[in-house]
Amino acid sequence: MRDMHADPYNLGKYHVKTSDLIDRLLNDRAQHFFRQNLAYRPIVFLSAQGRQDYRLTGLHIKTQLPWDRT
């Protein structure tokens, strides 16, 4: 935001660009976390029916800034 000379308390015309940047950064971090910690590793749940093993095969996140500040 500094590079764009945008006021973080009043993004105005930078709202969409800032929202896209945050979305890309958080998705990159989420995918890194998924690959390093979650991908295809078993998650075990015990229930009345017995042991249930699950494996995550993907991770999708959606970020969105709240309304534009004024």
CSV table of N, CA and C in Angstrom, one decimal:
chain,number,residue,atom,x,y,z
A,1,MET,N,0.8,-1.2,0.0
A,1,MET,CA,0.0,0.0,0.0
A,1,MET,C,0.9,1.2,0.0
A,2,ARG,N,2.0,1.1,0.7
A,2,ARG,CA,2.9,2.3,0.6
A,2,ARG,C,3.4,2.6,-0.8
A,3,ASP,N,3.7,1.5,-1.5
A,3,ASP,CA,4.1,1.7,-2.9
A,3,ASP,C,3.1,2.4,-3.8
A,4,MET,N,1.8,2.2,-3.4
A,4,MET,CA,0.7,2.8,-4.2
A,4,MET,C,0.3,4.1,-3.7
A,5,HIS,N,1.0,4.5,-2.5
A,5,HIS,CA,0.6,5.8,-1.8
A,5,HIS,C,-0.9,5.8,-1.5
A,6,ALA,N,-1.3,4.7,-1.0
A,6,ALA,CA,-2.8,4.6,-0.6
A,6,ALA,C,-2.9,4.8,0.9
A,7,ASP,N,-4.0,5.4,1.3
A,7,ASP,CA,-4.3,5.6,2.7
A,7,ASP,C,-5.1,4.4,3.1
A,8,PRO,N,-4.5,3.6,4.1
A,8,PRO,CA,-5.2,2.4,4.5
A,8,PRO,C,-6.6,2.6,5.1
A,9,TYR,N,-6.8,3.8,5.6
A,9,TYR,CA,-8.1,4.1,6.2
A,9,TYR,C,-9.2,4.6,5.2
A,10,ASN,N,-8.7,4.9,4.0
A,10,ASN,CA,-9.6,5.3,2.9
A,10,ASN,C,-9.0,4.8,1.6
A,11,LEU,N,-9.2,3.6,1.2
A,11,LEU,CA,-8.6,3.0,0.1
A,11,LEU,C,-9.1,3.6,-1.3
A,12,GLY,N,-10.3,3.9,-1.3
A,12,GLY,CA,-10.9,4.5,-2.5
A,12,GLY,C,-10.6,3.7,-3.7
A,13,LYS,N,-10.0,4.2,-4.7
A,13,LYS,CA,-9.7,3.5,-6.0
A,13,LYS,C,-8.8,2.3,-5.8
A,14,TYR,N,-8.1,2.2,-4.7
A,14,TYR,CA,-7.2,1.1,-4.4
A,14,TYR,C,-7.8,-0.1,-3.7
A,15,HIS,N,-9.1,0.0,-3.5
A,15,HIS,CA,-9.8,-1.1,-2.7
A,15,HIS,C,-9.7,-2.4,-3.4
A,16,VAL,N,-10.0,-2.4,-4.7
A,16,VAL,CA,-10.0,-3.7,-5.5
A,16,VAL,C,-8.6,-4.2,-5.6
A,17,LYS,N,-7.7,-3.4,-5.9
A,17,LYS,CA,-6.3,-3.8,-6.1
A,17,LYS,C,-5.7,-4.4,-4.8
A,18,THR,N,-6.1,-3.7,-3.7
A,18,THR,CA,-5.6,-4.1,-2.3
A,18,THR,C,-6.3,-5.5,-2.0
A,19,SER,N,-7.5,-5.6,-2.2
A,19,SER,CA,-8.3,-6.8,-2.0
A,19,SER,C,-7.7,-8.0,-2.8
A,20,ASP,N,-7.3,-7.8,-4.0
A,20,ASP,CA,-6.7,-8.8,-4.9
A,20,ASP,C,-5.4,-9.2,-4.3
A,21,LEU,N,-4.6,-8.2,-3.9
A,21,LEU,CA,-3.2,-8.5,-3.4
A,21,LEU,C,-3.3,-9.3,-2.1
A,22,ILE,N,-4.2,-9.0,-1.2
A,22,ILE,CA,-4.4,-9.7,0.0
A,22,ILE,C,-4.8,-11.1,-0.3
A,23,ASP,N,-5.8,-11.3,-1.2
A,23,ASP,CA,-6.3,-12.6,-1.6
A,23,ASP,C,-5.1,-13.5,-2.1
A,24,ARG,N,-4.3,-12.9,-3.0
A,24,ARG,CA,-3.2,-13.7,-3.6
A,24,ARG,C,-2.2,-14.1,-2.5
A,25,LEU,N,-1.8,-13.2,-1.6
A,25,LEU,CA,-0.9,-13.5,-0.5
A,25,LEU,C,-1.4,-14.5,0.4
A,26,LEU,N,-2.6,-14.4,0.9
A,26,LEU,CA,-3.2,-15.4,1.8
A,26,LEU,C,-3.4,-16.8,1.1
A,27,ASN,N,-3.7,-16.8,-0.1
A,27,ASN,CA,-3.9,-18.1,-0.9
A,27,ASN,C,-2.5,-18.7,-1.0
A,28,ASP,N,-1.5,-17.9,-1.2
A,28,ASP,CA,-0.1,-18.5,-1.3
A,28,ASP,C,0.3,-19.1,0.0
A,29,ARG,N,0.0,-18.4,1.1
A,29,ARG,CA,0.4,-19.0,2.4
A,29,ARG,C,-0.4,-20.2,2.8
A,30,ALA,N,-1.7,-20.2,2.4
A,30,ALA,CA,-2.6,-21.3,2.7
A,30,ALA,C,-2.1,-22.6,1.9
A,31,GLN,N,-1.7,-22.4,0.6
A,31,GLN,CA,-1.2,-23.5,-0.2
A,31,GLN,C,0.1,-24.0,0.4
A,32,HIS,N,1.0,-23.2,0.8
A,32,HIS,CA,2.2,-23.6,1.5
A,32,HIS,C,1.9,-24.4,2.7
A,33,PHE,N,1.0,-23.9,3.6
A,33,PHE,CA,0.6,-24.6,4.8
A,33,PHE,C,0.0,-25.9,4.5
A,34,PHE,N,-0.8,-26.0,3.4
A,34,PHE,CA,-1.5,-27.2,3.0
A,34,PHE,C,-0.4,-28.2,2.6
A,35,ARG,N,0.5,-27.8,1.7
A,35,ARG,CA,1.5,-28.8,1.2
A,35,ARG,C,2.4,-29.3,2.3
A,36,GLN,N,2.8,-28.4,3.2
A,36,GLN,CA,3.7,-28.7,4.3
A,36,GLN,C,3.1,-29.5,5.4
A,37,ASN,N,1.8,-29.3,5.7
A,37,ASN,CA,1.3,-29.8,6.9
A,37,ASN,C,0.0,-30.7,6.8
A,38,LEU,N,-0.8,-30.5,5.7
A,38,LEU,CA,-2.1,-31.2,5.7
A,38,LEU,C,-2.2,-32.2,4.5
A,39,ALA,N,-1.5,-32.0,3.5
A,39,ALA,CA,-1.8,-32.7,2.2
A,39,ALA,C,-1.7,-34.2,2.4
A,40,TYR,N,-2.8,-34.9,2.2
A,40,TYR,CA,-2.9,-36.3,2.2
A,40,TYR,C,-2.5,-37.0,3.5
A,41,ARG,N,-2.4,-36.3,4.6
A,41,ARG,CA,-2.1,-36.9,5.9
A,41,ARG,C,-3.4,-37.3,6.5
A,42,PRO,N,-3.5,-38.4,7.2
A,42,PRO,CA,-4.7,-38.9,7.7
A,42,PRO,C,-5.2,-38.0,8.9
A,43,ILE,N,-6.5,-37.8,8.9
A,43,ILE,CA,-7.2,-37.1,10.0
A,43,ILE,C,-8.2,-38.2,10.5
A,44,VAL,N,-8.0,-38.6,11.7
A,44,VAL,CA,-8.8,-39.7,12.3
A,44,VAL,C,-9.9,-39.2,13.2
A,45,PHE,N,-11.1,-39.7,13.0
A,45,PHE,CA,-12.2,-39.4,13.8
A,45,PHE,C,-12.7,-40.8,14.4
A,46,LEU,N,-13.0,-40.8,15.7
A,46,LEU,CA,-13.6,-42.0,16.3
A,46,LEU,C,-15.0,-41.7,16.5
A,47,SER,N,-15.9,-42.6,16.1
A,47,SER,CA,-17.3,-42.5,16.3
A,47,SER,C,-17.9,-43.8,16.7
A,48,ALA,N,-19.2,-43.8,16.9
A,48,ALA,CA,-19.9,-45.0,17.3
A,48,ALA,C,-19.7,-46.1,16.2
A,49,GLN,N,-19.5,-45.7,14.9
A,49,GLN,CA,-19.4,-46.6,13.8
A,49,GLN,C,-17.9,-47.1,13.7
A,50,GLY,N,-17.0,-46.6,14.5
A,50,GLY,CA,-15.6,-47.0,14.5
A,50,GLY,C,-14.7,-45.9,14.0
A,51,ARG,N,-13.6,-46.2,13.7
A,51,ARG,CA,-12.5,-45.3,13.2
A,51,ARG,C,-12.8,-44.8,11.8
A,52,GLN,N,-12.8,-43.5,11.6
A,52,GLN,CA,-13.0,-42.9,10.3
A,52,GLN,C,-11.7,-42.2,9.9
A,53,ASP,N,-11.1,-42.5,8.8
A,53,ASP,CA,-9.9,-41.8,8.3
A,53,ASP,C,-10.2,-41.0,7.2
A,54,TYR,N,-9.8,-39.7,7.2
A,54,TYR,CA,-10.0,-38.8,6.1
A,54,TYR,C,-8.7,-38.2,5.7
A,55,ARG,N,-8.6,-37.8,4.5
A,55,ARG,CA,-7.4,-37.1,3.9
A,55,ARG,C,-7.9,-35.9,3.1
A,56,LEU,N,-7.3,-34.8,3.4
A,56,LEU,CA,-7.6,-33.6,2.7
A,56,LEU,C,-6.8,-33.6,1.3
A,57,THR,N,-7.5,-33.4,0.3
A,57,THR,CA,-6.8,-33.4,-1.0
A,57,THR,C,-6.7,-32.0,-1.7
A,58,GLY,N,-7.3,-31.0,-1.0
A,58,GLY,CA,-7.2,-29.7,-1.5
A,58,GLY,C,-7.6,-28.7,-0.5
A,59,LEU,N,-7.2,-27.4,-0.7
A,59,LEU,CA,-7.6,-26.4,0.2
A,59,LEU,C,-7.9,-25.1,-0.6
A,60,HIS,N,-9.0,-24.6,-0.3
A,60,HIS,CA,-9.5,-23.4,-1.1
A,60,HIS,C,-9.9,-22.3,0.0
A,61,ILE,N,-9.4,-21.1,-0.1
A,61,ILE,CA,-9.8,-20.1,0.7
A,61,ILE,C,-10.3,-18.9,-0.1
A,62,LYS,N,-11.1,-18.1,0.4
A,62,LYS,CA,-11.6,-16.9,-0.2
A,62,LYS,C,-11.5,-15.7,0.8
A,63,THR,N,-10.8,-14.7,0.4
A,63,THR,CA,-10.6,-13.5,1.2
A,63,THR,C,-11.4,-12.4,0.6
A,64,GLN,N,-11.8,-11.5,1.4
A,64,GLN,CA,-12.5,-10.3,0.9
A,64,GLN,C,-12.4,-9.2,2.0
A,65,LEU,N,-12.0,-8.0,1.6
A,65,LEU,CA,-12.1,-6.9,2.5
A,65,LEU,C,-13.5,-6.5,2.7
A,66,PRO,N,-13.7,-5.9,3.9
A,66,PRO,CA,-15.1,-5.4,4.1
A,66,PRO,C,-15.3,-4.2,3.2
A,67,TRP,N,-16.5,-3.6,3.4
A,67,TRP,CA,-16.8,-2.4,2.6
A,67,TRP,C,-15.7,-1.4,2.6
A,68,ASP,N,-15.6,-0.6,1.6
A,68,ASP,CA,-14.6,0.5,1.5
A,68,ASP,C,-14.9,1.5,2.7
A,69,ARG,N,-13.8,1.8,3.4
A,69,ARG,CA,-13.9,2.7,4.5
A,69,ARG,C,-14.1,4.1,3.9
A,70,THR,N,-14.8,4.9,4.7
A,70,THR,CA,-14.9,6.3,4.2
A,70,THR,C,-14.5,7.3,5.4
